Short mmCIF file of C-alpha atoms and ligand atoms in Angstrom, two decimals:
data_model
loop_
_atom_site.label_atom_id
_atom_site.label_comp_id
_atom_site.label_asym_id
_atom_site.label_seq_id
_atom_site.Cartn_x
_atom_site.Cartn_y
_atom_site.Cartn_z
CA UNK A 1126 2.07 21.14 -8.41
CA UNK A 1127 4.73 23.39 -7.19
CA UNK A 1128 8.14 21.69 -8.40
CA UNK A 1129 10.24 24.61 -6.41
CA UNK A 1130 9.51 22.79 -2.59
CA UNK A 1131 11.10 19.56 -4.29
CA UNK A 1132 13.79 20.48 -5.98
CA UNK A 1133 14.83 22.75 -3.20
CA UNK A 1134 14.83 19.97 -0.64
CA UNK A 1135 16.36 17.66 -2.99
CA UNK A 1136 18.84 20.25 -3.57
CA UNK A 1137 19.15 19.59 -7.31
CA UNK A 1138 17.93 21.43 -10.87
CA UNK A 1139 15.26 18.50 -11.52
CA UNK A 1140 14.41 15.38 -10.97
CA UNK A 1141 14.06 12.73 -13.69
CA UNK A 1142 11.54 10.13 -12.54
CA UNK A 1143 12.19 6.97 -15.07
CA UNK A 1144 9.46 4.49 -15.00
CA UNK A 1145 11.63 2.06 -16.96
CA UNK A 1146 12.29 -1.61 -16.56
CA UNK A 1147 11.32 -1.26 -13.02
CA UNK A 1148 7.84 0.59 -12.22
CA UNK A 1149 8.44 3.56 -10.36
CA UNK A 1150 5.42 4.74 -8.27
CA UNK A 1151 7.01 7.84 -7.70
CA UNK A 1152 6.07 8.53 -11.70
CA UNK A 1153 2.51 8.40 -10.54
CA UNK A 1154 3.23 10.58 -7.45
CA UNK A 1155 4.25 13.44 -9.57
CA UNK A 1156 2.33 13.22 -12.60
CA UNK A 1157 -1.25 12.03 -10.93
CA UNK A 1158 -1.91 10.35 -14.22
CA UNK A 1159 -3.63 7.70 -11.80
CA UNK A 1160 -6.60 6.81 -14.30
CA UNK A 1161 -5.58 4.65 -16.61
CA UNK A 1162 -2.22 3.96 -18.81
CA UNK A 1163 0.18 2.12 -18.00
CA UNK A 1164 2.58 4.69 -18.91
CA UNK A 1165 5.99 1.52 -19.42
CA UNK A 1166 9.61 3.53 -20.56
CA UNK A 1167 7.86 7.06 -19.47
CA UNK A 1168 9.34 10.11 -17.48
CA UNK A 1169 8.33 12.37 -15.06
CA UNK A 1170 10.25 15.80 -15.51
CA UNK A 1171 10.50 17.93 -12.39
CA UNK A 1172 12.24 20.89 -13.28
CA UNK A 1173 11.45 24.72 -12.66
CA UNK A 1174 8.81 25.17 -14.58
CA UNK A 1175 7.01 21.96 -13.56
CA UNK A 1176 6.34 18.80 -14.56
CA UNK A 1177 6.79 17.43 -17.90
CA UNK A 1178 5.35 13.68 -18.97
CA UNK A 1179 7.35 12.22 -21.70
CA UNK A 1180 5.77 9.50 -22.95
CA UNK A 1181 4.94 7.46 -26.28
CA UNK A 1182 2.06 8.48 -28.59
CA UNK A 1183 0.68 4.85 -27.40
CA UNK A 1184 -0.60 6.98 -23.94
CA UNK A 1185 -1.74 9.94 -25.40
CA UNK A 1186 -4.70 9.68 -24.68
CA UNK A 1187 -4.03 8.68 -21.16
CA UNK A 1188 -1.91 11.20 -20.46
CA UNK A 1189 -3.85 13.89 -21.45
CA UNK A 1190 -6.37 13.70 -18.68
CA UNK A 1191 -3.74 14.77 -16.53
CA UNK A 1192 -2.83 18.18 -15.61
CA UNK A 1193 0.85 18.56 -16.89
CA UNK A 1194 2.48 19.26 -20.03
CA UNK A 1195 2.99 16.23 -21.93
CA UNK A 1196 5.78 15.68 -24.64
CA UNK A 1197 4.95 12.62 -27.20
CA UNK A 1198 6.90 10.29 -29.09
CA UNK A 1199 7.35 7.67 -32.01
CA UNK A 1200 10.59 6.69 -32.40
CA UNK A 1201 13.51 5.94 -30.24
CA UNK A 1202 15.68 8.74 -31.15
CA UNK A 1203 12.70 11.50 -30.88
CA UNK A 1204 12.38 10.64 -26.83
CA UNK A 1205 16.07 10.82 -26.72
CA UNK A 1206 15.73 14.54 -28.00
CA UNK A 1207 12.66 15.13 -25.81
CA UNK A 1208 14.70 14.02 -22.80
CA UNK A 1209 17.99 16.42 -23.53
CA UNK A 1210 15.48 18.68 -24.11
CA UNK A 1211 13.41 18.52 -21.44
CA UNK A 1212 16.73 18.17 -18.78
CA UNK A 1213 19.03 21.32 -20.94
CA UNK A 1214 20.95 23.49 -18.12
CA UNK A 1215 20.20 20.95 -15.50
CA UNK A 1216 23.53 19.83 -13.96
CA UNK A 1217 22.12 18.21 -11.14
CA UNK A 1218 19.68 15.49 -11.91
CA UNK A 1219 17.78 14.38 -8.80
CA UNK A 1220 17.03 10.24 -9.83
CA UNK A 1221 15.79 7.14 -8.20
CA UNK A 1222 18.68 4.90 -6.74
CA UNK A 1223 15.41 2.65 -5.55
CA UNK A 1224 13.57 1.98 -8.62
CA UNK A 1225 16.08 2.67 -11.67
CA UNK A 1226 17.83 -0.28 -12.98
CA UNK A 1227 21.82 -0.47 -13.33
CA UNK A 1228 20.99 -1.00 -17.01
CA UNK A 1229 18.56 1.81 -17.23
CA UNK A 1230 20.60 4.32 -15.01
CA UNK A 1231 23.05 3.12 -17.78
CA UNK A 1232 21.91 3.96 -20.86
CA UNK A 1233 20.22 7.22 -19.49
CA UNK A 1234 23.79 8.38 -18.91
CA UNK A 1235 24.28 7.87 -22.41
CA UNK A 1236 21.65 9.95 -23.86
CA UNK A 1237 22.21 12.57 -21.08
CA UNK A 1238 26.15 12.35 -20.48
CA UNK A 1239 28.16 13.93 -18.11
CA UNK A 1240 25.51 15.77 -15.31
CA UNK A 1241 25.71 15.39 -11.74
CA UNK A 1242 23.16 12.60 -10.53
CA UNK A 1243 22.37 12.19 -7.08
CA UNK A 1244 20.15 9.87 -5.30
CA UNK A 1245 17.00 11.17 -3.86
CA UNK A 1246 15.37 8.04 -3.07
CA UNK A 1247 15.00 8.73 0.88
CA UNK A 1248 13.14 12.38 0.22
CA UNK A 1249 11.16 10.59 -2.21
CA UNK A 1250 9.91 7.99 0.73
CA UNK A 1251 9.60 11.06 3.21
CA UNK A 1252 7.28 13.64 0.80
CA UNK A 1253 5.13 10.46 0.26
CA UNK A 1254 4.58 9.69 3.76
CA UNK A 1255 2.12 12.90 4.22
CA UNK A 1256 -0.85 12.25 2.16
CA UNK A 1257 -2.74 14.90 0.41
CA UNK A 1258 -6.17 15.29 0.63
CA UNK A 1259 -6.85 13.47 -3.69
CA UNK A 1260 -4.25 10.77 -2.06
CA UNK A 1261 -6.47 10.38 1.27
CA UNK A 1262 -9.91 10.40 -0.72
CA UNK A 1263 -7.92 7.72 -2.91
CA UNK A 1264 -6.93 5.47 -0.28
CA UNK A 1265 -10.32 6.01 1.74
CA UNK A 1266 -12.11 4.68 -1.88
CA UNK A 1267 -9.96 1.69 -1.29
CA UNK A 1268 -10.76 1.15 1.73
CA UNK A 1269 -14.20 0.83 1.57
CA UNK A 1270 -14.40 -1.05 -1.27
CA UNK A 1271 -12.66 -3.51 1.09
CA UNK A 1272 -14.41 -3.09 3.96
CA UNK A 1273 -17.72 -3.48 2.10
CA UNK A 1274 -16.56 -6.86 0.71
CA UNK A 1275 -15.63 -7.87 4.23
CA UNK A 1276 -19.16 -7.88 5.72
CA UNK A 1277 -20.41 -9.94 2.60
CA UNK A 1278 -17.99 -12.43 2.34
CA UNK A 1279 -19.44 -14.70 5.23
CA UNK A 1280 -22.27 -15.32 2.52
CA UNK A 1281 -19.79 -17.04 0.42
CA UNK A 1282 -17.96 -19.58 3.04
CA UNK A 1283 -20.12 -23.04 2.81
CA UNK A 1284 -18.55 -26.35 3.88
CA UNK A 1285 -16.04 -27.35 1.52
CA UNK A 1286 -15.50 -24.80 -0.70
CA UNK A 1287 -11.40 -24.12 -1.42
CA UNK A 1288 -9.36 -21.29 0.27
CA UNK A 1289 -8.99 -20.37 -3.79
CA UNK A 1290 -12.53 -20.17 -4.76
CA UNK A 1291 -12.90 -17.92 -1.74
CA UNK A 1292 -10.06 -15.87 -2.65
CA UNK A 1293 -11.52 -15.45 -6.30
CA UNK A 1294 -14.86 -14.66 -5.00
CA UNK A 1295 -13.45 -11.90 -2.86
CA UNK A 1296 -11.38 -10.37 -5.91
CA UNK A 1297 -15.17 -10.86 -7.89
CA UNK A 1298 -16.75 -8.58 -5.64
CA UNK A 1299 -14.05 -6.18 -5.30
CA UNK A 1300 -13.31 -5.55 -8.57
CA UNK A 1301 -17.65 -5.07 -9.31
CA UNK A 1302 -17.47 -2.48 -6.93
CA UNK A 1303 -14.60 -0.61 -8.70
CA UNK A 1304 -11.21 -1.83 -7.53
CA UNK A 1305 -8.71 -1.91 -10.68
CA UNK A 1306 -6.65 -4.79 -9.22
CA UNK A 1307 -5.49 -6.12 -6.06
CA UNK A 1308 -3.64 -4.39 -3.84
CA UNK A 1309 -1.88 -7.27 -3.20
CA UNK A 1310 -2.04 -11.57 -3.45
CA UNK A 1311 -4.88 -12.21 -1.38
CA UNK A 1312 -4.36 -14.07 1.78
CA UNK A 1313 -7.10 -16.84 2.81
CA UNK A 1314 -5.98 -19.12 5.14
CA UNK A 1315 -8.08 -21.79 6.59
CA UNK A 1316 -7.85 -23.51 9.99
CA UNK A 1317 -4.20 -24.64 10.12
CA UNK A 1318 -2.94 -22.14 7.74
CA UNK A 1319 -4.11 -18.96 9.48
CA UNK A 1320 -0.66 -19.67 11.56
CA UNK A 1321 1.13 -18.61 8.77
CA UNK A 1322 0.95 -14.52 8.58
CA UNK A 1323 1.98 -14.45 5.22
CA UNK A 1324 0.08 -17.65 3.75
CA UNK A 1325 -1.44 -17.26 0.37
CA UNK A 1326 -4.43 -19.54 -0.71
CA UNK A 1327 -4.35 -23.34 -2.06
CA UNK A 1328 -6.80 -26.14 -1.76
CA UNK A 1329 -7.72 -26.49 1.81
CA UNK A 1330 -11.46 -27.52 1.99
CA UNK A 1331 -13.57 -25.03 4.67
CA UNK A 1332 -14.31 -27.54 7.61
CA UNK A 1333 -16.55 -26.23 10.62
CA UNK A 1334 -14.78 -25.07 13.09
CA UNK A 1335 -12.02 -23.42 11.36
CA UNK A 1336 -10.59 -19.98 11.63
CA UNK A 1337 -11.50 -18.00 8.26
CA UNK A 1338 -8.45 -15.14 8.12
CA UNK A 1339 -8.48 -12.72 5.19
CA UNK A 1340 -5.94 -10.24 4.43
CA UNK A 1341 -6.44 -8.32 1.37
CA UNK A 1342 -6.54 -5.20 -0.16
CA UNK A 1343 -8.06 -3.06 -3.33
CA UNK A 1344 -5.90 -0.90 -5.56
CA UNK A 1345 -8.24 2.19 -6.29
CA UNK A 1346 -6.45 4.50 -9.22
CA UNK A 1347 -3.28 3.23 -8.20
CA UNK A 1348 -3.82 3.63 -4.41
CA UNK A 1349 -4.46 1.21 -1.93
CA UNK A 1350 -5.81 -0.52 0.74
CA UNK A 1351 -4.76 -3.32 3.19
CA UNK A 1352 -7.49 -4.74 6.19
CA UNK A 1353 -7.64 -8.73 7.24
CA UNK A 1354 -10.61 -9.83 9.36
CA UNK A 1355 -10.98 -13.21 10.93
CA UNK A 1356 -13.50 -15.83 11.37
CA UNK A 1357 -14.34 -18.79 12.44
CA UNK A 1358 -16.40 -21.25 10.47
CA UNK A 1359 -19.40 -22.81 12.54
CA UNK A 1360 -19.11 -22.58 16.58
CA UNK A 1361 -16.26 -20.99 17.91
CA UNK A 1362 -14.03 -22.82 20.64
CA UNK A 1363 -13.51 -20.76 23.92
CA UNK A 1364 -9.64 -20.84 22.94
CA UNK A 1365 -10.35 -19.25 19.33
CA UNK A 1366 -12.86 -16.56 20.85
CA UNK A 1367 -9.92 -15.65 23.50
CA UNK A 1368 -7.49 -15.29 20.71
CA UNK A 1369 -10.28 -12.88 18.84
CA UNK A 1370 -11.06 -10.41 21.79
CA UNK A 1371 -7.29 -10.34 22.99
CA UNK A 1372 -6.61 -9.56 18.82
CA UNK A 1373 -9.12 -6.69 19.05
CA UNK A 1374 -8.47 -5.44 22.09
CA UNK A 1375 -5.03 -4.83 21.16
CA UNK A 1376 -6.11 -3.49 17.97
CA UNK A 1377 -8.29 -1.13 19.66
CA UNK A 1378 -5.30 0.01 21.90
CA UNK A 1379 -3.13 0.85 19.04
CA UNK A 1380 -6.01 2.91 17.11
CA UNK A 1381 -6.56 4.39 20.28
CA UNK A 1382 -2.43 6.06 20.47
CA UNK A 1383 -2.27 6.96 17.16
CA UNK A 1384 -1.97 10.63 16.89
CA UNK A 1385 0.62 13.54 15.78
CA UNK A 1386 3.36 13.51 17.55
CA UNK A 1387 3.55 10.06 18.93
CA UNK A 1388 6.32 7.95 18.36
CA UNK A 1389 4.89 4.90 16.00
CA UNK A 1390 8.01 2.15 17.50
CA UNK A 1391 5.74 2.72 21.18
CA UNK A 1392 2.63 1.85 19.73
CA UNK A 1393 4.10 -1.44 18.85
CA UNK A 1394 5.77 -1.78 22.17
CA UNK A 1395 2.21 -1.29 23.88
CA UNK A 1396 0.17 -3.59 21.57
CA UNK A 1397 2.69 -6.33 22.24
CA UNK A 1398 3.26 -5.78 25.88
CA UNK A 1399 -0.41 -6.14 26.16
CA UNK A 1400 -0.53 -9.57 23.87
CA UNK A 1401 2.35 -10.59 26.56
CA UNK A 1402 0.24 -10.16 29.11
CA UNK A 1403 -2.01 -12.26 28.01
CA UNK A 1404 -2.03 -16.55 27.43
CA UNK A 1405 -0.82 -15.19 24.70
CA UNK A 1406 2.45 -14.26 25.63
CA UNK A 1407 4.71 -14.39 22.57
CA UNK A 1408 2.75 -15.07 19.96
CA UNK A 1409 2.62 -11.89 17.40
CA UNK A 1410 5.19 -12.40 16.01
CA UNK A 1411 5.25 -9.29 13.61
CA UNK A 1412 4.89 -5.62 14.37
CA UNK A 1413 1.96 -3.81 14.50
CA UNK A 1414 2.03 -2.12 10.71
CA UNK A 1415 3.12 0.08 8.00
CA UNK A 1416 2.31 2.72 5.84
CA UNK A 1417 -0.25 2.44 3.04
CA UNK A 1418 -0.49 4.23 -0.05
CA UNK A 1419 1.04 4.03 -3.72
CA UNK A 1420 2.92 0.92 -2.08
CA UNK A 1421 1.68 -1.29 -0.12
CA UNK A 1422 4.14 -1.21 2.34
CA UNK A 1423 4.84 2.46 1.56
CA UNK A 1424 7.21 3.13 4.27
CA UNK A 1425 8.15 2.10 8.08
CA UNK A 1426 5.22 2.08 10.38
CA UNK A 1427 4.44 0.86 14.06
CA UNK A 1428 8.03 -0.79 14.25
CA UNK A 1429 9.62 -1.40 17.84
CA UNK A 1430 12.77 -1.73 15.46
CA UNK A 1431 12.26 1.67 13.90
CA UNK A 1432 10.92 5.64 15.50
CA UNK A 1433 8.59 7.04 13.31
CA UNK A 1434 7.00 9.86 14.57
CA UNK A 1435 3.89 10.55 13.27
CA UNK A 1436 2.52 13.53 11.73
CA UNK A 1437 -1.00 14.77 10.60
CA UNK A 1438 -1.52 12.92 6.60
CA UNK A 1439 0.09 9.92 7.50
CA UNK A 1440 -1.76 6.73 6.66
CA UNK A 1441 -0.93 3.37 8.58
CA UNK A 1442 -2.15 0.10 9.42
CA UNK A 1443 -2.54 -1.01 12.47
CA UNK A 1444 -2.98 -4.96 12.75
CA UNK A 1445 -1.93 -7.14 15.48
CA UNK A 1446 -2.17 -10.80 15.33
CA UNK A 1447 -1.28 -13.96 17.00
CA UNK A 1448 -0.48 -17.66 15.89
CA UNK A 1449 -0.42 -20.96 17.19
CA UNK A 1450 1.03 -23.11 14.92
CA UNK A 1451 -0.84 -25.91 14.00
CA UNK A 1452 -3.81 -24.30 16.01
CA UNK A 1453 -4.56 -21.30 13.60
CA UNK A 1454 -4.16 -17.34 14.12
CA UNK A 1455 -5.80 -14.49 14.06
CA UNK A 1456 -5.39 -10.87 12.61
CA UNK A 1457 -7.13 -8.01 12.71
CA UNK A 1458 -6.31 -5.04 10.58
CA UNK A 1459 -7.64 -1.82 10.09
CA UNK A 1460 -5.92 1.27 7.72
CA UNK A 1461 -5.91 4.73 9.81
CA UNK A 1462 -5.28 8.22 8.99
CA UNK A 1463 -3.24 10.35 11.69
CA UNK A 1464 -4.75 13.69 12.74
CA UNK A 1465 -3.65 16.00 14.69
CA UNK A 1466 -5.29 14.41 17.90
CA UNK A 1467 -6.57 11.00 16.74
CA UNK A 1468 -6.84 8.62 14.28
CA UNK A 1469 -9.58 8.11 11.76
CA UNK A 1470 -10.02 4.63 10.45
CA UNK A 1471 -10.64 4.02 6.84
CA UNK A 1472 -11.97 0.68 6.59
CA UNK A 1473 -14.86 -0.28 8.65
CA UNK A 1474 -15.73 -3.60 8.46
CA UNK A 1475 -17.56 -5.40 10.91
CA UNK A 1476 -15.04 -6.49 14.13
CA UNK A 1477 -16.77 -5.98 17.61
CA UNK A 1478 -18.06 -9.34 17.62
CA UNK A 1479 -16.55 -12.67 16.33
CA UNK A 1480 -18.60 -13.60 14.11
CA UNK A 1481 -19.52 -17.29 13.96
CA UNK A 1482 -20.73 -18.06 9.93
MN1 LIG B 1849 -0.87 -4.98 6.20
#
């Protein structure tokens, strides 16, 4: 990795990456040590002549299947040195105002003393928003992990089984096809309690007619996905198919803008005022998505609160939705990678028709 681009645009001598008390996912960024380790109290050194990992001999052997140099220790005082070390004739010290603790940030002034630290949180969030192609092929791995669990979990949903047991089935088969964790809490809601967009999973028993909404995600090597399909449990009420096709038709419409150059706030402005045009008038009541990657919610997305134009690398989800409280909701959510004159879409589970279970 060439350090020179980052510490020129960060306008500092290095950058000190701390993945202390806080993680910092920036640590991972750097170093790519995405295979294992957990890598707790280690640094990320970005200086002139690249990247050193400090780290205790605990990771060793994690940390040598990465690419960089990699400085050990065993004792307290011995990282101490490595740090001074590592950071000698650096006056400015780029750091992470987002992720580094007033206690850490503390004590590292200690063991470093007086330098110049500046913040470089916000050109941390923009070099992360283009994906490289390892991040991409990453993130794609994630995604269809995901997607492939989608299409089976309709074998799983039987009358009265627990939104719980079908949220532990769905980590089951993710994890058995490789995912390391979850990308996040999984969401199954259940009749009612797809109304609630950011519902988790309790004891609700399956009942037919009920909307099935999943919105979950696998963490592949510390990358991840995010993708929520809905359906419905038995026959499907003509109200619940119109919310479905006016969900995916709006879906489609946002896929269908993304490309470079477009301004991500009017591809939520679009997607809604279609859903306003619609019975529906009102009733997404979030915006259209965000960006994916080491984070979840990596940075701003299809906001009609925020411009974000979009560039070739960029990887957002696009995944409209709309509730009736009471009634149930639906969501559908896809992850897509911006090109130059479309979007590809990374997970690819089943969507063109409801599907009825
Ligand atoms: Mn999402």
């Amino acid at each position: 990795m060439n350090t020179k681009k980052y510490l020129e645009e960060a306008n500092v001598d290095s950058i000190l990456i701390y993945n202390g008390s806080n993680e910092d996912l920036n640590f991972y960024y750097f170093t790519r040590l995405l295979e294992g380790g957990i890598f707790e109290g280690s640094f990320a050194v970005l200086t002139d002549d690249g990247i050193k990992v400090i780290t205790s001999i605990l990771e060793e052997e994690s940390a040598k299947k990465g690419k960089h140099e990699v400085l050990l220790y065993r004792t307290a005082s011995e990282r101490e040195e490595l740090l001074r070390k590592a950071l000698k004739g650096s006056n400015t010290i780029g750091v992470n105002y987002n992720a580094l603790s007033v206690r850490d940030f503390e004590k590292l002034k200690k063991i470093l003393g007086e330098r110049d630290y500046k913040d470089i949180s916000e050109k941390l969030g923009e070099w992360r928003m283009i994906k490289d192609e390892e991040e991409i092929n990453l993130i794609r791995e994630a995604g269809k992990i995901a997607s492939e669990v989608a299409d089976i979990m309709p074998n799983f949903m039987k009358e009265g089984i627990r939104e719980y047991e079908l949220a532990a089935r769905l980590g089951y088969e993710m994890f058995k096809r490789g995912a390391e964790d979850f990308a996040f809490t999984t969401i199954m809601a259940f009749g009612e309690h797809s109304a609630e967009p950011h519902y988790l999973s309790g004891d609700r028993k399956l009942k037919k007619g009920d909307f099935v909404l999943m919105d979950f995600g696998a963490r592949y090597h510390h990358y991840n996905s995010d993708t929520t399909r809905t359906f419905v449990f038995g026959r499907a009420s003509e109200k619940q198919k119109n919310m479905y096709y006016t969900v995916l038709e709006a879906q489609k419409l946002g896929i269908s803008m993304i490309r470079e150059g477009v301004n991500g706030k009017d591809v939520d402005i679009e997607v809604k005022k279609f859903i306003d045009s619609t019975e529906f008038k009102g009733r997404m009541i979030h915006s259209t998505g965000h960006g994916l990657g080491l984070a979840v919610h990596d940075h701003v997305g299809l906001s009609s609160q925020m411009d974000l134009i979009l560039k070739e690398g960029m990887v957002v989800t696009v995944e409209p939705g709309v509730y009736i409280p009471g009634f149930g909701g639906v969501r559908i959510e896809d992850d897509v990678l911006v090109k130059k004159d479309g979007a590809e879409v990374l997970t690819f589970a089943k969507k063109d028709e409801l599907i009825e279970v």
